[in-house]
Amino acid sequence: QVQLVESGGGLVQPGGSLRLSCAASRNIFSGSITGWYRQAPGKQREFVAFIMRDGAPNYADSVKGRFTISRDNAKSTVYLQMNSLKPEDTAVYYCYAAQSGVLSWGQGTQVTVSS
């Protein structure tokens, strides 16, 4: 099973930006569906974005127009660029990769949007 490690979380003011990274232990992203979920305190984990094998992105309505998912196959890394952040974006963000029926998750990175 592939290991996924997220980074880039932190504290940011409303309206600010962060870029999350998800690095894989081996190059699987070009052959998998990769994406991000998030979980706020007291809430269920919710879908944020994913990127298809052909590179086509998909977004939750709540982040559309503000977040951008991208992938660098050479670096085995998936990114989530988050702009115009809102307090309701505060959550632990998890990346995942799904390939050949196997689903792998990262350990999560905390994003806090607060003034």
mmCIF file of N, CA and C in Angstrom:
data_model
loop_
_atom_site.group_PDB
_atom_site.id
_atom_site.type_symbol
_atom_site.label_atom_id
_atom_site.label_comp_id
_atom_site.label_asym_id
_atom_site.label_seq_id
_atom_site.Cartn_x
_atom_site.Cartn_y
_atom_site.Cartn_z
ATOM 1 N N GLN A 1 0.839 -1.192 0.000
ATOM 2 C CA GLN A 1 0.000 0.000 0.000
ATOM 3 C C GLN A 1 0.873 1.240 0.000
ATOM 4 N N VAL A 2 0.484 2.226 -0.778
ATOM 5 C CA VAL A 2 1.285 3.438 -0.888
ATOM 6 C C VAL A 2 1.129 4.291 0.359
ATOM 7 N N GLN A 3 2.180 4.987 0.750
ATOM 8 C CA GLN A 3 2.141 5.927 1.874
ATOM 9 C C GLN A 3 1.939 7.340 1.323
ATOM 10 N N LEU A 4 1.027 8.080 1.932
ATOM 11 C CA LEU A 4 0.753 9.454 1.538
ATOM 12 C C LEU A 4 1.038 10.375 2.715
ATOM 13 N N VAL A 5 1.750 11.459 2.461
ATOM 14 C CA VAL A 5 2.105 12.403 3.513
ATOM 15 C C VAL A 5 1.703 13.805 3.087
ATOM 16 N N GLU A 6 0.789 14.408 3.877
ATOM 17 C CA GLU A 6 0.342 15.763 3.594
ATOM 18 C C GLU A 6 1.229 16.775 4.314
ATOM 19 N N SER A 7 1.294 17.967 3.759
ATOM 20 C CA SER A 7 1.988 19.078 4.399
ATOM 21 C C SER A 7 1.393 20.383 3.887
ATOM 22 N N GLY A 8 1.761 21.488 4.552
ATOM 23 C CA GLY A 8 1.328 22.796 4.083
ATOM 24 C C GLY A 8 0.208 23.432 4.876
ATOM 25 N N GLY A 9 -0.339 22.706 5.847
ATOM 26 C CA GLY A 9 -1.399 23.290 6.650
ATOM 27 C C GLY A 9 -0.856 24.347 7.602
ATOM 28 N N GLY A 10 -1.784 25.045 8.251
ATOM 29 C CA GLY A 10 -1.375 26.065 9.202
ATOM 30 C C GLY A 10 -2.509 27.010 9.525
ATOM 31 N N LEU A 11 -2.132 28.121 10.145
ATOM 32 C CA LEU A 11 -3.096 29.159 10.529
ATOM 33 C C LEU A 11 -3.027 30.295 9.516
ATOM 34 N N VAL A 12 -4.172 30.714 9.022
ATOM 35 C CA VAL A 12 -4.229 31.794 8.041
ATOM 36 C C VAL A 12 -5.451 32.657 8.334
ATOM 37 N N GLN A 13 -5.352 33.933 8.008
ATOM 38 C CA GLN A 13 -6.471 34.841 8.208
ATOM 39 C C GLN A 13 -7.511 34.661 7.103
ATOM 40 N N PRO A 14 -8.757 34.991 7.382
ATOM 41 C CA PRO A 14 -9.779 34.949 6.326
ATOM 42 C C PRO A 14 -9.352 35.761 5.114
ATOM 43 N N GLY A 15 -9.595 35.190 3.943
ATOM 44 C CA GLY A 15 -9.164 35.820 2.709
ATOM 45 C C GLY A 15 -7.776 35.411 2.261
ATOM 46 N N GLY A 16 -7.060 34.720 3.117
ATOM 47 C CA GLY A 16 -5.699 34.298 2.798
ATOM 48 C C GLY A 16 -5.643 33.037 1.964
ATOM 49 N N SER A 17 -4.415 32.566 1.737
ATOM 50 C CA SER A 17 -4.191 31.398 0.886
ATOM 51 C C SER A 17 -3.237 30.412 1.545
ATOM 52 N N LEU A 18 -3.401 29.161 1.192
ATOM 53 C CA LEU A 18 -2.479 28.098 1.587
ATOM 54 C C LEU A 18 -2.385 27.114 0.429
ATOM 55 N N ARG A 19 -1.253 26.420 0.349
ATOM 56 C CA ARG A 19 -1.130 25.333 -0.616
ATOM 57 C C ARG A 19 -0.761 24.058 0.125
ATOM 58 N N LEU A 20 -1.622 23.084 0.022
ATOM 59 C CA LEU A 20 -1.369 21.784 0.615
ATOM 60 C C LEU A 20 -0.688 20.881 -0.398
ATOM 61 N N SER A 21 0.195 20.027 0.109
ATOM 62 C CA SER A 21 0.880 19.044 -0.726
ATOM 63 C C SER A 21 0.619 17.655 -0.184
ATOM 64 N N CYS A 22 0.578 16.696 -1.080
ATOM 65 C CA CYS A 22 0.414 15.292 -0.713
ATOM 66 C C CYS A 22 1.428 14.499 -1.505
ATOM 67 N N ALA A 23 2.439 14.001 -0.817
ATOM 68 C CA ALA A 23 3.517 13.264 -1.472
ATOM 69 C C ALA A 23 3.317 11.769 -1.279
ATOM 70 N N ALA A 24 3.493 11.013 -2.359
ATOM 71 C CA ALA A 24 3.327 9.566 -2.310
ATOM 72 C C ALA A 24 4.677 8.872 -2.241
ATOM 73 N N SER A 25 4.680 7.700 -1.628
ATOM 74 C CA SER A 25 5.932 6.952 -1.468
ATOM 75 C C SER A 25 6.387 6.319 -2.769
ATOM 76 N N ARG A 26 5.490 6.237 -3.737
ATOM 77 C CA ARG A 26 5.860 5.775 -5.063
ATOM 78 C C ARG A 26 4.933 6.430 -6.068
ATOM 79 N N ASN A 27 5.319 6.407 -7.318
ATOM 80 C CA ASN A 27 4.591 7.147 -8.343
ATOM 81 C C ASN A 27 3.338 6.379 -8.747
ATOM 82 N N ILE A 28 2.195 6.783 -8.168
ATOM 83 C CA ILE A 28 0.941 6.114 -8.510
ATOM 84 C C ILE A 28 -0.090 7.066 -9.069
ATOM 85 N N PHE A 29 0.173 8.363 -8.952
ATOM 86 C CA PHE A 29 -0.893 9.322 -9.222
ATOM 87 C C PHE A 29 -1.372 9.299 -10.661
ATOM 88 N N SER A 30 -0.473 9.025 -11.603
ATOM 89 C CA SER A 30 -0.885 9.049 -12.999
ATOM 90 C C SER A 30 -1.876 7.928 -13.300
ATOM 91 N N GLY A 31 -1.886 6.876 -12.476
ATOM 92 C CA GLY A 31 -2.796 5.764 -12.709
ATOM 93 C C GLY A 31 -3.913 5.664 -11.695
ATOM 94 N N SER A 32 -4.141 6.730 -10.954
ATOM 95 C CA SER A 32 -5.131 6.674 -9.888
ATOM 96 C C SER A 32 -5.990 7.933 -9.891
ATOM 97 N N ILE A 33 -7.083 7.831 -9.157
ATOM 98 C CA ILE A 33 -7.891 9.007 -8.861
ATOM 99 C C ILE A 33 -7.407 9.518 -7.505
ATOM 100 N N THR A 34 -7.054 10.776 -7.445
ATOM 101 C CA THR A 34 -6.464 11.344 -6.245
ATOM 102 C C THR A 34 -7.242 12.573 -5.818
ATOM 103 N N GLY A 35 -7.379 12.737 -4.521
ATOM 104 C CA GLY A 35 -8.159 13.889 -4.099
ATOM 105 C C GLY A 35 -7.986 14.248 -2.652
ATOM 106 N N TRP A 36 -8.858 15.126 -2.207
ATOM 107 C CA TRP A 36 -8.819 15.659 -0.851
ATOM 108 C C TRP A 36 -10.208 15.612 -0.233
ATOM 109 N N TYR A 37 -10.230 15.239 1.037
ATOM 110 C CA TYR A 37 -11.398 15.363 1.882
ATOM 111 C C TYR A 37 -10.997 16.226 3.064
ATOM 112 N N ARG A 38 -11.982 16.682 3.810
ATOM 113 C CA ARG A 38 -11.699 17.422 5.029
ATOM 114 C C ARG A 38 -12.705 17.060 6.107
ATOM 115 N N GLN A 39 -12.287 17.265 7.344
ATOM 116 C CA GLN A 39 -13.166 16.970 8.469
ATOM 117 C C GLN A 39 -13.021 18.060 9.507
ATOM 118 N N ALA A 40 -14.115 18.764 9.739
ATOM 119 C CA ALA A 40 -14.153 19.800 10.767
ATOM 120 C C ALA A 40 -14.569 19.165 12.096
ATOM 121 N N PRO A 41 -14.243 19.802 13.215
ATOM 122 C CA PRO A 41 -14.611 19.254 14.529
ATOM 123 C C PRO A 41 -16.111 19.025 14.641
ATOM 124 N N GLY A 42 -16.473 17.819 15.050
ATOM 125 C CA GLY A 42 -17.881 17.492 15.246
ATOM 126 C C GLY A 42 -18.655 17.218 13.976
ATOM 127 N N LYS A 43 -17.961 17.186 12.835
ATOM 128 C CA LYS A 43 -18.646 16.961 11.561
ATOM 129 C C LYS A 43 -18.083 15.739 10.853
ATOM 130 N N GLN A 44 -18.845 15.243 9.882
ATOM 131 C CA GLN A 44 -18.374 14.117 9.095
ATOM 132 C C GLN A 44 -17.346 14.583 8.070
ATOM 133 N N ARG A 45 -16.523 13.630 7.656
ATOM 134 C CA ARG A 45 -15.554 13.939 6.603
ATOM 135 C C ARG A 45 -16.322 14.262 5.323
ATOM 136 N N GLU A 46 -15.896 15.326 4.631
ATOM 137 C CA GLU A 46 -16.589 15.731 3.419
ATOM 138 C C GLU A 46 -15.625 15.880 2.246
ATOM 139 N N PHE A 47 -16.150 15.617 1.070
ATOM 140 C CA PHE A 47 -15.386 15.705 -0.169
ATOM 141 C C PHE A 47 -15.003 17.151 -0.455
ATOM 142 N N VAL A 48 -13.783 17.355 -0.935
ATOM 143 C CA VAL A 48 -13.319 18.685 -1.330
ATOM 144 C C VAL A 48 -13.049 18.734 -2.830
ATOM 145 N N ALA A 49 -12.183 17.846 -3.303
ATOM 146 C CA ALA A 49 -11.809 17.857 -4.716
ATOM 147 C C ALA A 49 -11.121 16.545 -5.065
ATOM 148 N N PHE A 50 -11.185 16.173 -6.341
ATOM 149 C CA PHE A 50 -10.373 15.066 -6.821
ATOM 150 C C PHE A 50 -9.942 15.346 -8.252
ATOM 151 N N ILE A 51 -8.921 14.617 -8.679
ATOM 152 C CA ILE A 51 -8.404 14.772 -10.025
ATOM 153 C C ILE A 51 -8.356 13.394 -10.664
ATOM 154 N N MET A 52 -8.895 13.308 -11.883
ATOM 155 C CA MET A 52 -8.997 12.034 -12.570
ATOM 156 C C MET A 52 -7.640 11.626 -13.156
ATOM 157 N N ARG A 53 -7.566 10.391 -13.675
ATOM 158 C CA ARG A 53 -6.326 9.907 -14.290
ATOM 159 C C ARG A 53 -5.905 10.782 -15.457
ATOM 160 N N ASP A 54 -6.897 11.336 -16.178
ATOM 161 C CA ASP A 54 -6.566 12.178 -17.328
ATOM 162 C C ASP A 54 -6.295 13.620 -16.938
ATOM 163 N N GLY A 55 -6.350 13.902 -15.622
ATOM 164 C CA GLY A 55 -6.055 15.246 -15.137
ATOM 165 C C GLY A 55 -7.265 16.129 -14.948
ATOM 166 N N ALA A 56 -8.449 15.633 -15.273
ATOM 167 C CA ALA A 56 -9.663 16.442 -15.127
ATOM 168 C C ALA A 56 -10.000 16.610 -13.643
ATOM 169 N N PRO A 57 -10.222 17.854 -13.208
ATOM 170 C CA PRO A 57 -10.530 18.094 -11.798
ATOM 171 C C PRO A 57 -12.032 18.135 -11.518
ATOM 172 N N ASN A 58 -12.378 17.865 -10.287
ATOM 173 C CA ASN A 58 -13.753 17.986 -9.811
ATOM 174 C C ASN A 58 -13.732 18.603 -8.420
ATOM 175 N N TYR A 59 -14.710 19.455 -8.136
ATOM 176 C CA TYR A 59 -14.722 20.188 -6.878
ATOM 177 C C TYR A 59 -16.090 20.150 -6.205
ATOM 178 N N ALA A 60 -16.051 20.223 -4.891
ATOM 179 C CA ALA A 60 -17.293 20.444 -4.153
ATOM 180 C C ALA A 60 -17.764 21.867 -4.428
ATOM 181 N N ASP A 61 -19.070 22.057 -4.406
ATOM 182 C CA ASP A 61 -19.618 23.387 -4.678
ATOM 183 C C ASP A 61 -19.078 24.431 -3.703
ATOM 184 N N SER A 62 -18.820 24.007 -2.482
ATOM 185 C CA SER A 62 -18.391 24.944 -1.440
ATOM 186 C C SER A 62 -16.999 25.520 -1.693
ATOM 187 N N VAL A 63 -16.199 24.871 -2.545
ATOM 188 C CA VAL A 63 -14.834 25.353 -2.788
ATOM 189 C C VAL A 63 -14.603 25.741 -4.243
ATOM 190 N N LYS A 64 -15.576 25.498 -5.094
ATOM 191 C CA LYS A 64 -15.430 25.785 -6.517
ATOM 192 C C LYS A 64 -15.128 27.265 -6.731
ATOM 193 N N GLY A 65 -14.125 27.545 -7.547
ATOM 194 C CA GLY A 65 -13.729 28.914 -7.808
ATOM 195 C C GLY A 65 -12.694 29.457 -6.834
ATOM 196 N N ARG A 66 -12.478 28.737 -5.726
ATOM 197 C CA ARG A 66 -11.488 29.171 -4.731
ATOM 198 C C ARG A 66 -10.321 28.197 -4.601
ATOM 199 N N PHE A 67 -10.589 26.923 -4.765
ATOM 200 C CA PHE A 67 -9.561 25.891 -4.623
ATOM 201 C C PHE A 67 -9.206 25.331 -5.997
ATOM 202 N N THR A 68 -7.929 24.935 -6.131
ATOM 203 C CA THR A 68 -7.467 24.311 -7.362
ATOM 204 C C THR A 68 -6.637 23.079 -7.016
ATOM 205 N N ILE A 69 -7.014 21.935 -7.591
ATOM 206 C CA ILE A 69 -6.250 20.708 -7.398
ATOM 207 C C ILE A 69 -5.371 20.493 -8.624
ATOM 208 N N SER A 70 -4.138 20.051 -8.370
ATOM 209 C CA SER A 70 -3.222 19.778 -9.471
ATOM 210 C C SER A 70 -2.315 18.623 -9.075
ATOM 211 N N ARG A 71 -1.583 18.132 -10.074
ATOM 212 C CA ARG A 71 -0.768 16.937 -9.839
ATOM 213 C C ARG A 71 0.539 17.072 -10.596
ATOM 214 N N ASP A 72 1.624 16.671 -9.952
ATOM 215 C CA ASP A 72 2.938 16.616 -10.595
ATOM 216 C C ASP A 72 3.390 15.160 -10.542
ATOM 217 N N ASN A 73 3.203 14.458 -11.649
ATOM 218 C CA ASN A 73 3.526 13.027 -11.661
ATOM 219 C C ASN A 73 5.013 12.768 -11.421
ATOM 220 N N ALA A 74 5.869 13.636 -11.933
ATOM 221 C CA ALA A 74 7.313 13.456 -11.780
ATOM 222 C C ALA A 74 7.727 13.526 -10.306
ATOM 223 N N LYS A 75 7.006 14.322 -9.536
ATOM 224 C CA LYS A 75 7.310 14.470 -8.108
ATOM 225 C C LYS A 75 6.417 13.601 -7.230
ATOM 226 N N SER A 76 5.515 12.848 -7.854
ATOM 227 C CA SER A 76 4.569 12.001 -7.110
ATOM 228 C C SER A 76 3.848 12.819 -6.052
ATOM 229 N N THR A 77 3.400 14.002 -6.427
ATOM 230 C CA THR A 77 2.783 14.924 -5.482
ATOM 231 C C THR A 77 1.497 15.509 -6.070
ATOM 232 N N VAL A 78 0.491 15.599 -5.217
ATOM 233 C CA VAL A 78 -0.753 16.267 -5.557
ATOM 234 C C VAL A 78 -0.880 17.507 -4.682
ATOM 235 N N TYR A 79 -1.372 18.580 -5.263
ATOM 236 C CA TYR A 79 -1.470 19.851 -4.551
ATOM 237 C C TYR A 79 -2.929 20.301 -4.453
ATOM 238 N N LEU A 80 -3.186 21.091 -3.421
ATOM 239 C CA LEU A 80 -4.472 21.764 -3.304
ATOM 240 C C LEU A 80 -4.186 23.226 -2.981
ATOM 241 N N GLN A 81 -4.339 24.077 -3.976
ATOM 242 C CA GLN A 81 -4.169 25.517 -3.775
ATOM 243 C C GLN A 81 -5.495 26.083 -3.272
ATOM 244 N N MET A 82 -5.443 26.700 -2.116
ATOM 245 C CA MET A 82 -6.658 27.222 -1.483
ATOM 246 C C MET A 82 -6.560 28.731 -1.362
ATOM 247 N N ASN A 83 -7.434 29.435 -2.044
ATOM 248 C CA ASN A 83 -7.467 30.897 -2.013
ATOM 249 C C ASN A 83 -8.772 31.376 -1.390
ATOM 250 N N SER A 84 -8.802 32.640 -1.015
ATOM 251 C CA SER A 84 -10.007 33.254 -0.433
ATOM 252 C C SER A 84 -10.576 32.386 0.691
ATOM 253 N N LEU A 85 -9.708 31.971 1.578
ATOM 254 C CA LEU A 85 -10.120 31.065 2.636
ATOM 255 C C LEU A 85 -11.111 31.711 3.593
ATOM 256 N N LYS A 86 -12.033 30.876 4.076
ATOM 257 C CA LYS A 86 -13.085 31.317 4.983
ATOM 258 C C LYS A 86 -12.971 30.537 6.300
ATOM 259 N N PRO A 87 -13.501 31.074 7.386
ATOM 260 C CA PRO A 87 -13.460 30.328 8.651
ATOM 261 C C PRO A 87 -14.081 28.940 8.535
ATOM 262 N N GLU A 88 -15.078 28.792 7.698
ATOM 263 C CA GLU A 88 -15.719 27.481 7.532
ATOM 264 C C GLU A 88 -14.858 26.472 6.777
ATOM 265 N N ASP A 89 -13.724 26.909 6.260
ATOM 266 C CA ASP A 89 -12.771 25.980 5.651
ATOM 267 C C ASP A 89 -11.878 25.318 6.698
ATOM 268 N N THR A 90 -11.991 25.752 7.937
ATOM 269 C CA THR A 90 -11.190 25.167 9.008
ATOM 270 C C THR A 90 -11.516 23.684 9.171
ATOM 271 N N ALA A 91 -10.478 22.855 9.089
ATOM 272 C CA ALA A 91 -10.666 21.405 9.161
ATOM 273 C C ALA A 91 -9.305 20.725 9.069
ATOM 274 N N VAL A 92 -9.318 19.423 9.315
ATOM 275 C CA VAL A 92 -8.166 18.598 8.976
ATOM 276 C C VAL A 92 -8.377 18.120 7.538
ATOM 277 N N TYR A 93 -7.379 18.324 6.713
ATOM 278 C CA TYR A 93 -7.472 17.962 5.306
ATOM 279 C C TYR A 93 -6.687 16.670 5.058
ATOM 280 N N TYR A 94 -7.350 15.724 4.395
ATOM 281 C CA TYR A 94 -6.762 14.422 4.111
ATOM 282 C C TYR A 94 -6.684 14.210 2.605
ATOM 283 N N CYS A 95 -5.558 13.712 2.139
ATOM 284 C CA CYS A 95 -5.496 13.318 0.738
ATOM 285 C C CYS A 95 -5.685 11.814 0.638
ATOM 286 N N TYR A 96 -6.098 11.382 -0.541
ATOM 287 C CA TYR A 96 -6.305 9.954 -0.772
ATOM 288 C C TYR A 96 -5.937 9.631 -2.210
ATOM 289 N N ALA A 97 -5.706 8.355 -2.426
ATOM 290 C CA ALA A 97 -5.451 7.851 -3.773
ATOM 291 C C ALA A 97 -6.158 6.522 -3.925
ATOM 292 N N ALA A 98 -6.885 6.378 -5.014
ATOM 293 C CA ALA A 98 -7.628 5.147 -5.288
ATOM 294 C C ALA A 98 -7.117 4.534 -6.581
ATOM 295 N N GLN A 99 -6.612 3.303 -6.476
ATOM 296 C CA GLN A 99 -6.057 2.627 -7.640
ATOM 297 C C GLN A 99 -6.323 1.149 -7.531
ATOM 298 N N SER A 100 -6.923 0.598 -8.579
ATOM 299 C CA SER A 100 -7.161 -0.846 -8.666
ATOM 300 C C SER A 100 -7.873 -1.373 -7.433
ATOM 301 N N GLY A 101 -8.856 -0.619 -6.956
ATOM 302 C CA GLY A 101 -9.641 -1.062 -5.819
ATOM 303 C C GLY A 101 -8.997 -0.862 -4.469
ATOM 304 N N VAL A 102 -7.811 -0.274 -4.443
ATOM 305 C CA VAL A 102 -7.120 -0.018 -3.176
ATOM 306 C C VAL A 102 -7.181 1.474 -2.874
ATOM 307 N N LEU A 103 -7.625 1.797 -1.674
ATOM 308 C CA LEU A 103 -7.762 3.191 -1.251
ATOM 309 C C LEU A 103 -6.738 3.483 -0.158
ATOM 310 N N SER A 104 -5.933 4.499 -0.386
ATOM 311 C CA SER A 104 -4.910 4.895 0.585
ATOM 312 C C SER A 104 -5.197 6.304 1.076
ATOM 313 N N TRP A 105 -4.933 6.552 2.368
ATOM 314 C CA TRP A 105 -5.168 7.861 2.974
ATOM 315 C C TRP A 105 -3.885 8.375 3.618
ATOM 316 N N GLY A 106 -3.773 9.690 3.639
ATOM 317 C CA GLY A 106 -2.717 10.320 4.400
ATOM 318 C C GLY A 106 -3.168 10.533 5.838
ATOM 319 N N GLN A 107 -2.262 11.092 6.663
ATOM 320 C CA GLN A 107 -2.545 11.260 8.079
ATOM 321 C C GLN A 107 -3.285 12.556 8.378
ATOM 322 N N GLY A 108 -3.348 13.460 7.405
ATOM 323 C CA GLY A 108 -4.071 14.707 7.571
ATOM 324 C C GLY A 108 -3.177 15.872 7.956
ATOM 325 N N THR A 109 -3.605 17.068 7.568
ATOM 326 C CA THR A 109 -2.912 18.300 7.946
ATOM 327 C C THR A 109 -3.965 19.329 8.345
ATOM 328 N N GLN A 110 -3.705 20.026 9.450
ATOM 329 C CA GLN A 110 -4.684 20.962 10.003
ATOM 330 C C GLN A 110 -4.627 22.302 9.278
ATOM 331 N N VAL A 111 -5.794 22.788 8.891
ATOM 332 C CA VAL A 111 -5.936 24.129 8.328
ATOM 333 C C VAL A 111 -6.884 24.900 9.233
ATOM 334 N N THR A 112 -6.419 26.039 9.723
ATOM 335 C CA THR A 112 -7.241 26.879 10.588
ATOM 336 C C THR A 112 -7.325 28.271 9.989
ATOM 337 N N VAL A 113 -8.541 28.723 9.743
ATOM 338 C CA VAL A 113 -8.772 30.050 9.172
ATOM 339 C C VAL A 113 -9.428 30.908 10.251
ATOM 340 N N SER A 114 -8.666 31.863 10.744
ATOM 341 C CA SER A 114 -9.154 32.665 11.867
ATOM 342 C C SER A 114 -8.405 33.985 11.918
ATOM 343 N N SER A 115 -9.096 35.020 12.375
ATOM 344 C CA SER A 115 -8.445 36.315 12.556
ATOM 345 C C SER A 115 -7.961 36.459 13.989
#
